PDB file of C-alpha atoms in Angstrom:
ATOM      1  CA  UNK A   1      -0.300  -0.102  -0.166  1.00  0.00           C
ATOM      2  CA  UNK A   2       2.709   2.380   0.848  1.00  0.00           C
ATOM      3  CA  UNK A   3       4.422   1.799  -2.396  1.00  0.00           C
ATOM      4  CA  UNK A   4       1.415   2.457  -4.694  1.00  0.00           C
ATOM      5  CA  UNK A   5       0.647   5.617  -2.750  1.00  0.00           C
ATOM      6  CA  UNK A   6       4.265   6.847  -3.378  1.00  0.00           C
ATOM      7  CA  UNK A   7       3.850   6.101  -6.640  1.00  0.00           C
ATOM      8  CA  UNK A   8       0.285   7.740  -6.989  1.00  0.00           C
ATOM      9  CA  UNK A   9       2.442  10.768  -5.172  1.00  0.00           C
ATOM     10  CA  UNK A  10       4.738  10.932  -7.910  1.00  0.00           C
ATOM     11  CA  UNK A  11       2.381  10.788 -10.635  1.00  0.00           C
ATOM     12  CA  UNK A  12       0.114  13.705  -8.847  1.00  0.00           C
ATOM     13  CA  UNK A  13       2.943  15.850  -8.413  1.00  0.00           C
ATOM     14  CA  UNK A  14       3.809  15.458 -12.293  1.00  0.00           C
ATOM     15  CA  UNK A  15       0.160  17.038 -12.586  1.00  0.00           C
ATOM     16  CA  UNK A  16       0.898  20.063 -10.451  1.00  0.00           C
ATOM     17  CA  UNK A  17       0.378  18.723  -6.867  1.00  0.00           C
ATOM     18  CA  UNK A  18       2.446  18.091  -4.010  1.00  0.00           C
ATOM     19  CA  UNK A  19       3.632  14.780  -2.944  1.00  0.00           C
ATOM     20  CA  UNK A  20       2.668  15.944   0.639  1.00  0.00           C
ATOM     21  CA  UNK A  21      -0.971  17.031  -0.560  1.00  0.00           C
ATOM     22  CA  UNK A  22      -1.222  13.406  -1.879  1.00  0.00           C
ATOM     23  CA  UNK A  23       0.028  11.713   1.241  1.00  0.00           C
ATOM     24  CA  UNK A  24      -2.571  13.790   3.141  1.00  0.00           C
ATOM     25  CA  UNK A  25      -5.099  12.692   0.800  1.00  0.00           C
TER      26      UNK A  25
END
């Protein structure tokens, strides 16, 4: 689950979101 979250955070970050924001989401 953690790995998936990290990967998702990277994708969102590229879209223009912060990794931290994704983690909180």
